Coordinates of C-alpha atoms and ligand atoms in Angstrom, one line a residue:
X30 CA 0.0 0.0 0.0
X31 CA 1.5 3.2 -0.9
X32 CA 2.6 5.3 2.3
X33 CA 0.5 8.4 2.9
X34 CA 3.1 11.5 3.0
X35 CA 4.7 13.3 6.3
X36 CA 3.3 16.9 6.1
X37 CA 6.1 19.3 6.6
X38 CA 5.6 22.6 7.2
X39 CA 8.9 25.0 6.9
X40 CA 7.9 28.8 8.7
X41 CA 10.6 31.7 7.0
X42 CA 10.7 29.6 4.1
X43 CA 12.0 32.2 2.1
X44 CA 14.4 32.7 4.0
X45 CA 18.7 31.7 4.1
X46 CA 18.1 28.5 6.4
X47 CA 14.7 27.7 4.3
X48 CA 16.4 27.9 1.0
X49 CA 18.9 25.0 2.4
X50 CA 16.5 23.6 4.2
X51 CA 13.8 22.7 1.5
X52 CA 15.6 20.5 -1.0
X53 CA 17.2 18.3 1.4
X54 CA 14.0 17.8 2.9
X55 CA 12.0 16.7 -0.2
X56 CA 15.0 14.3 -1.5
X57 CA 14.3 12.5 1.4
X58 CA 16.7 13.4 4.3
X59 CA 14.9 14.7 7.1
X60 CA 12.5 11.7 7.4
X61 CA 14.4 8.9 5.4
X62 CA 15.0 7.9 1.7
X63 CA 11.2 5.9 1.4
X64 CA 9.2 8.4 3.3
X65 CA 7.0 10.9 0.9
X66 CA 6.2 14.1 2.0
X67 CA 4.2 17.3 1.2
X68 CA 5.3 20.5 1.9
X69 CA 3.9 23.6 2.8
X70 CA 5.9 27.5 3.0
X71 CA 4.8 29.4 5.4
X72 CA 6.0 33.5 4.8
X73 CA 4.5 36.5 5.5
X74 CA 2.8 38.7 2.7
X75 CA 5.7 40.5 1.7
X76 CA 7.4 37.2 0.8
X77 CA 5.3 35.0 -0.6
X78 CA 6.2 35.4 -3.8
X79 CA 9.8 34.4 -3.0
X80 CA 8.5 31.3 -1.6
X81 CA 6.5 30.8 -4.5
X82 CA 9.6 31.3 -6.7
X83 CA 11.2 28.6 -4.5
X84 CA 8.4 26.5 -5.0
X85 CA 8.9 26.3 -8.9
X86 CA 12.3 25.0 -8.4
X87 CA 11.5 22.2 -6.1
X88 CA 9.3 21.4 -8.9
X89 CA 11.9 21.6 -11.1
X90 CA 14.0 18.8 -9.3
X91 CA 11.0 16.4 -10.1
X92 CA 12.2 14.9 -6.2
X93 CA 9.7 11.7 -6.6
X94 CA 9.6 11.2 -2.3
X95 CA 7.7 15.2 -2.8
X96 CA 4.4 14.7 -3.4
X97 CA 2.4 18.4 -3.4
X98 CA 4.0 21.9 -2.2
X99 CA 1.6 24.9 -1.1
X100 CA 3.0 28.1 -0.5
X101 CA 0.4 30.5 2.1
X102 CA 0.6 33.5 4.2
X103 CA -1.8 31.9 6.9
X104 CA -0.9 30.0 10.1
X105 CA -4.2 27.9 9.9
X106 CA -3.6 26.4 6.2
X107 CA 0.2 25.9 7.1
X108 CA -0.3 24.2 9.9
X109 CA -3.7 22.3 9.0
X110 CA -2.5 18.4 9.2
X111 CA 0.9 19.1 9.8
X112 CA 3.2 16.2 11.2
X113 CA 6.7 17.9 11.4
X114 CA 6.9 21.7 12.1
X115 CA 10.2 23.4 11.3
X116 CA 9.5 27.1 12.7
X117 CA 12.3 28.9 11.6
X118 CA 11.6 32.2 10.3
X119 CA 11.7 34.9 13.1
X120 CA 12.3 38.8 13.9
X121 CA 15.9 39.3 14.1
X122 CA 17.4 41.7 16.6
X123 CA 17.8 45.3 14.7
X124 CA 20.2 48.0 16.0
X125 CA 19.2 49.4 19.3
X126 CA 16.8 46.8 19.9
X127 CA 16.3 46.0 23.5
X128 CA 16.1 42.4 24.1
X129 CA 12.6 43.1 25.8
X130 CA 11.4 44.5 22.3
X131 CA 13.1 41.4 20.5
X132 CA 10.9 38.8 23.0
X133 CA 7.8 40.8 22.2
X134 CA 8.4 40.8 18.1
X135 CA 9.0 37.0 17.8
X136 CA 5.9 36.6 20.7
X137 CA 4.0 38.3 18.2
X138 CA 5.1 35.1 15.7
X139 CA 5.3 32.3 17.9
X140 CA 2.3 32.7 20.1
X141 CA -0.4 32.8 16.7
X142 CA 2.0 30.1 15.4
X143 CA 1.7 27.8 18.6
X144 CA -2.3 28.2 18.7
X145 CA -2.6 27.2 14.9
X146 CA -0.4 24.4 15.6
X147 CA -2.4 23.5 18.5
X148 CA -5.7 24.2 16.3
X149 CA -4.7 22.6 13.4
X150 CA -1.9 20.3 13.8
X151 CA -2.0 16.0 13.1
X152 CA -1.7 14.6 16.6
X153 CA 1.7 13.2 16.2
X154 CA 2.7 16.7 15.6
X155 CA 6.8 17.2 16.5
X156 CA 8.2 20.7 16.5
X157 CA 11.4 22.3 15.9
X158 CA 12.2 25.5 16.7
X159 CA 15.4 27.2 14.8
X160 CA 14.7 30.7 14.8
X161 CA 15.6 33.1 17.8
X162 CA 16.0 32.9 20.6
X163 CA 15.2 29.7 20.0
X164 CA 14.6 27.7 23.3
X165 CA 12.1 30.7 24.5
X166 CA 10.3 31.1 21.3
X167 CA 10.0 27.5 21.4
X168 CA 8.4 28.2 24.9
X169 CA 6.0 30.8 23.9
X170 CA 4.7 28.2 21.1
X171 CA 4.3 25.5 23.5
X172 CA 2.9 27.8 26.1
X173 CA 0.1 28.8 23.4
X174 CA -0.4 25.4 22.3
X175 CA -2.0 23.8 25.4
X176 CA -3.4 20.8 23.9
X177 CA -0.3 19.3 22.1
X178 CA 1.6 17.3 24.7
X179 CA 4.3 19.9 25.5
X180 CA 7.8 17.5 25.1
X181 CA 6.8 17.7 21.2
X182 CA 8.3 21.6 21.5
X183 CA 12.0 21.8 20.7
X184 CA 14.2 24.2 20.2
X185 CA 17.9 23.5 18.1
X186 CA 21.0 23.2 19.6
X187 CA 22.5 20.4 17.5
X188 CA 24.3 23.2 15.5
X189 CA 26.1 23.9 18.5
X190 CA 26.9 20.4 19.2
X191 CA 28.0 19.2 15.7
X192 CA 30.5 22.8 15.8
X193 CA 31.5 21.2 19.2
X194 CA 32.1 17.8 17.5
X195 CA 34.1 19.9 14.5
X196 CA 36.1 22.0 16.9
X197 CA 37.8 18.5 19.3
X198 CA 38.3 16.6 16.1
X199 CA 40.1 18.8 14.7
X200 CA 42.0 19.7 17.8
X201 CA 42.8 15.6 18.2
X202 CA 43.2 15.3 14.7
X203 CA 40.5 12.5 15.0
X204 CA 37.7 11.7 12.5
X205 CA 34.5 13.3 14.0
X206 CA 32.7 10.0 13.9
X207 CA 34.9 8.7 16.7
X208 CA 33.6 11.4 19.0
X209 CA 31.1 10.0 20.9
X210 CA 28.3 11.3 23.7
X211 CA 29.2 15.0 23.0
X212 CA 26.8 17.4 25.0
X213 CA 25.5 21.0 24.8
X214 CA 23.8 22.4 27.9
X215 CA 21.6 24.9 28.2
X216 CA 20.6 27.7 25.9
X217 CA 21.3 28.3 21.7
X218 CA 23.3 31.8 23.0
X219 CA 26.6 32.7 23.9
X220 CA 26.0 31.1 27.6
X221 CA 25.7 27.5 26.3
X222 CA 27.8 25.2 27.9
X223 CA 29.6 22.6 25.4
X224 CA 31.0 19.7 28.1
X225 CA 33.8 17.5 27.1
X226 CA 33.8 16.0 30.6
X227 CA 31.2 13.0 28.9
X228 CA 32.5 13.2 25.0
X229 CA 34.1 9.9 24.5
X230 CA 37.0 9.7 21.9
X231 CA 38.1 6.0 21.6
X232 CA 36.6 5.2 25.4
X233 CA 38.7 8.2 27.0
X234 CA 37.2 11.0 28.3
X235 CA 37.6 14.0 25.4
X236 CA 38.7 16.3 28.7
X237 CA 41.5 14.7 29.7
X238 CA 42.8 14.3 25.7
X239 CA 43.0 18.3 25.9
X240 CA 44.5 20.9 28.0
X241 CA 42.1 22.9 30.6
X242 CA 43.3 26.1 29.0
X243 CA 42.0 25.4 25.7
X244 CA 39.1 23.7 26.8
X245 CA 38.2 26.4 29.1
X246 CA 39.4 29.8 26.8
X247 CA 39.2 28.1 23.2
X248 CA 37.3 25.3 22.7
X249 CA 34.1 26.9 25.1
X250 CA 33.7 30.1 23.7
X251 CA 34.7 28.8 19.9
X252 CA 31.5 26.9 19.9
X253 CA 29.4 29.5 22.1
X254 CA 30.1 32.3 19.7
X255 CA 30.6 30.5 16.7
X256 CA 27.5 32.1 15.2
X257 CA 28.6 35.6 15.6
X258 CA 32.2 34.8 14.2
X259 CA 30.4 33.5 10.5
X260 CA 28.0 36.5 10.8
X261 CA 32.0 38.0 10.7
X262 CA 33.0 36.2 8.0
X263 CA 30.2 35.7 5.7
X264 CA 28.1 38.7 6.4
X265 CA 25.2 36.9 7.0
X266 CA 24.4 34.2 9.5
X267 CA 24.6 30.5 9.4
X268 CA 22.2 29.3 6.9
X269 CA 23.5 25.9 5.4
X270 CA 24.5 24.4 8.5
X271 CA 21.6 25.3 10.2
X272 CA 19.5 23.7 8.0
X273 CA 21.7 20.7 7.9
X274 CA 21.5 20.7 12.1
X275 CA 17.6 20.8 11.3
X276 CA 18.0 17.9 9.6
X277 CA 19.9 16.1 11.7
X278 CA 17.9 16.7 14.9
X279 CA 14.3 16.0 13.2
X280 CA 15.7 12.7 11.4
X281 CA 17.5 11.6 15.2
X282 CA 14.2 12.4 16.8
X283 CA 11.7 10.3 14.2
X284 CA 14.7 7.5 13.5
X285 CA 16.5 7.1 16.7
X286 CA 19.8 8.1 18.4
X287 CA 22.1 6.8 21.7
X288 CA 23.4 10.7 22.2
X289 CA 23.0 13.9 20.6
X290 CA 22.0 17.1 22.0
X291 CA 18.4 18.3 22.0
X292 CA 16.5 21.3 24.0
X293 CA 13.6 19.7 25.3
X294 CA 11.3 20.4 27.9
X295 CA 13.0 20.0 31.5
X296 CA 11.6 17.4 33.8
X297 CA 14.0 18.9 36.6
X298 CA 17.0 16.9 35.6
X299 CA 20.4 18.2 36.7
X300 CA 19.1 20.5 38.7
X301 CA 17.2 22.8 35.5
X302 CA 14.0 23.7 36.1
X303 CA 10.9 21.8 35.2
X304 CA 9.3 23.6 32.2
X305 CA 12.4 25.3 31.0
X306 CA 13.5 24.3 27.2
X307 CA 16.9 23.8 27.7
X308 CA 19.1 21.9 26.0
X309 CA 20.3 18.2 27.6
X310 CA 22.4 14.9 26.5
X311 CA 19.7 13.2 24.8
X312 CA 18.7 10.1 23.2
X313 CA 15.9 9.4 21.0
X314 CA 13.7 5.9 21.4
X315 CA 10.8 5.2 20.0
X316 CA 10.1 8.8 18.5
X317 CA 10.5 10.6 21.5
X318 CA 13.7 12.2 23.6
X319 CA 14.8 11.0 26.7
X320 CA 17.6 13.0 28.6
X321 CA 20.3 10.7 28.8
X322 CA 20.5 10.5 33.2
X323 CA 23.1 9.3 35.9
X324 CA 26.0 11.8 34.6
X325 CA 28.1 13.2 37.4
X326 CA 28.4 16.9 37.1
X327 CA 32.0 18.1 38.5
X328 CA 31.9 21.7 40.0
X329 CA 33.5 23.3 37.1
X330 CA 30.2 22.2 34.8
X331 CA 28.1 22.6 37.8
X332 CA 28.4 26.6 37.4
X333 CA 28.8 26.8 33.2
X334 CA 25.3 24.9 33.5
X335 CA 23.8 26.9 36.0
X336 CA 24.8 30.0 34.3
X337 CA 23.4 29.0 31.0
X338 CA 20.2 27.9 33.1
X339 CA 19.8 31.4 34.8
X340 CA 19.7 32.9 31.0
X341 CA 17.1 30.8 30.6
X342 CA 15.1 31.3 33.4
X343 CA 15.7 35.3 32.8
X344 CA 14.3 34.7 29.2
X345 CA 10.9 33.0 30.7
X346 CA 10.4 35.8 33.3
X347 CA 10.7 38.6 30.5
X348 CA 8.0 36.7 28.3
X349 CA 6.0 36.2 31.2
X350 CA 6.1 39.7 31.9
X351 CA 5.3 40.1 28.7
X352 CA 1.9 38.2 28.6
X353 CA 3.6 35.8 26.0
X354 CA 3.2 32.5 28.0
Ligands
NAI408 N1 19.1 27.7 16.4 C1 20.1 27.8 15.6 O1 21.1 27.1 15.7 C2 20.1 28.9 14.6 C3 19.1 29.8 14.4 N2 19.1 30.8 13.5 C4 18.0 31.7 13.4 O2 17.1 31.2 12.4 C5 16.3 32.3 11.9 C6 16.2 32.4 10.4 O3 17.4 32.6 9.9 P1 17.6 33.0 8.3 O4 16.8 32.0 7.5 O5 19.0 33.1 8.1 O6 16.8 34.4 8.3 P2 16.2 35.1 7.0 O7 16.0 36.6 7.5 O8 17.0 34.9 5.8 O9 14.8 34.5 6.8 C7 13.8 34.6 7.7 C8 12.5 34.5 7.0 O10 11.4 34.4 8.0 C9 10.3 35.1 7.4 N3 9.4 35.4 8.5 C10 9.4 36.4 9.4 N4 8.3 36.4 10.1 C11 7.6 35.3 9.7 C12 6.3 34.8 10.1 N5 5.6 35.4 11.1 N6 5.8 33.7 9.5 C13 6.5 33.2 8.5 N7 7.7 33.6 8.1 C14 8.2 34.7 8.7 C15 10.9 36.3 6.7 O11 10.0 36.8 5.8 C16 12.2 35.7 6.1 O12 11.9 35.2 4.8 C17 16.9 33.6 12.6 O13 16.1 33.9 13.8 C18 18.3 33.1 13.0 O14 18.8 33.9 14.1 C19 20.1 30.8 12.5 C20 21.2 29.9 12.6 C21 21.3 28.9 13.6
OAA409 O1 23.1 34.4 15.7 C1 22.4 33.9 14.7 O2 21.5 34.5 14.1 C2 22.8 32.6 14.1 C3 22.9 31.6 15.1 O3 22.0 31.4 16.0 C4 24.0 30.6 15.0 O4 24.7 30.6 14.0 O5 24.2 29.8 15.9

């Protein structure tokens, strides 16, 4: 019998990341290389055209996994049967934006966009959240949608882990594929924590392969401001390997993984407050997360996690304030 499609629904799809993301997901990598899907761009007015435009030329690749496209302005249709939600278009911070003004923008976005998904939505809906701040606009959508079971809101920090996993190999001049149980903690910002005191590199523990100086003044803030440093370089943000770490964690999440790193929604583990979408060592079974538990967390991760934690909790306060959750 043939297999009804995934609905996907890509938000900013007109955008860097959605230009990146699109193809890959209609040849088949997001879900896997038998799965059909359907697509549908989700842009405001102003750029719908532009979607449409990128509609013609996924046409144009003839992808025979992509079985319909529809290109709309409107929450409701986008969302209407949707299976996988990629929100990833966002207000970015302008200059002299306070970050106050910034929560409130993308409020304006991800609370409508959380009640159509909660409207709307098939009821194995799964939700990522790329644009940002991601983990609290991934809150405000959840917070909106009260009637979707809130661990299917997500926000991405596997960009941050595979940088993580790209920065120690090449330090140990090791094939990144024999980096094992890599983690990032806490939120997709400059405070994250990237801990090598769990990545594995043939059964040692990556921290004791490196020296504290570069793991504390290198390696740390490489990854935690790696996004700013290709803003630097490329004069605009990270586009293609967002959408690849888009990928990555939706295909994880349906297919399964032992270890990657995933915000979820905190069940109090490690000390982070229930609630709060922070990121954890994950694994996937049976299409859902589970943080990875029973880690022992020495004092100097202790207070890079609690840091990271705080921002977080700062970050929920503000939209509460706010009236967005
Ligand atoms: N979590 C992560 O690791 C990363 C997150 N990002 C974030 O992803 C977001 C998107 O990045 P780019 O694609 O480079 O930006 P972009 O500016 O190229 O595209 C964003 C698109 O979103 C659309 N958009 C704005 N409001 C919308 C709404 N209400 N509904 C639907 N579409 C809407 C815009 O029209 C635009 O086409 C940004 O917030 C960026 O900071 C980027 C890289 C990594
Ligand atoms: O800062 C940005 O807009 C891009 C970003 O999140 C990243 O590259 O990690």
């Amino acid at each position: 019998m043939a297999q009804t499609p995934v609905k996907v629904t890509v938000t900013g799809a007109a955008g860097q990341i959605g230009y990146a993301l699109l193809f890959r997901i209609a040849s088949g990598q997001l879900l896997g290389a038998d799965v059909p899907v359907t697509l549908s761009l989700l842009e405001i007015p102003q750029a719908v055209k532009a979607a449409e435009g990128t509609a013609m030329e996924l046409d144009d690749c003839a992808f025979p996994l992509l079985r319909g496209i529809e290109v709309t302005d409107d929450p409701n249709t986008a969302f209407n049967g949707v299976n996988v939600a990629l929100l990833v278009g966002a207000r970015p911070r302008s200059k002299g934006m306070e970050r106050g003004d910034l929560l409130q923008a993308n409020g304006g976005i991800f609370g409508p966009q959380g009640k159509a998904i909660n409207d709307n939505a098939a009821d194995d809906v799964r939700v990522l959240v790329v644009g940002n701040p991601a983990n609290t606009n991934a809150l405000i959508a959840q917070q909106n949608a009260p009637d979707v079971p809130a661990e299917r809101f997500t926000a991405m920090t596997r960009l941050d882990h595979n940088r993580a996993l790209s920065q120690l190999a090449a330090k140990l001049q090791v094939p990144v594929a024999e980096i094992k149980k890599m983690t990032i903690w806490g939120n997709h910002s400059a405070t994250q924590y990237p801990d090598l005191f769990h990545a594995e590199v043939g059964g040692k523990v990556a921290a004791e392969l490196v020296d504290e100086t570069w793991l504390r003044d290198t390696f740390i803030p490489t990854v935690a401001k790696r996004g700013a440093a290709i803003i630097e370089a490329r004069g605009a943000s990270s586009a293609a390997s967002a959408a690849n770490a888009a990928i990555d964690h939706v295909f994880d999440w349906v297919n399964g993984t032992d270890w990657t790193s995933a915000a979820i929604p905190s069940d109090g583990s490690y000390g982070v407050p229930e609630g709060l979408i922070s990121s954890f060592p994950v694994a996937s079974r049976g299409g859902r997360w589970e943080i990875v538990q029973g880690l022992e967390i020495d004092a100097f991760s202790r207070e890079k996690i609690d840091a990271t934690v705080a921002e977080l909790e700062e970050e929920r306060s503000a939209v509460r304030e706010l009236g967005l959750i």
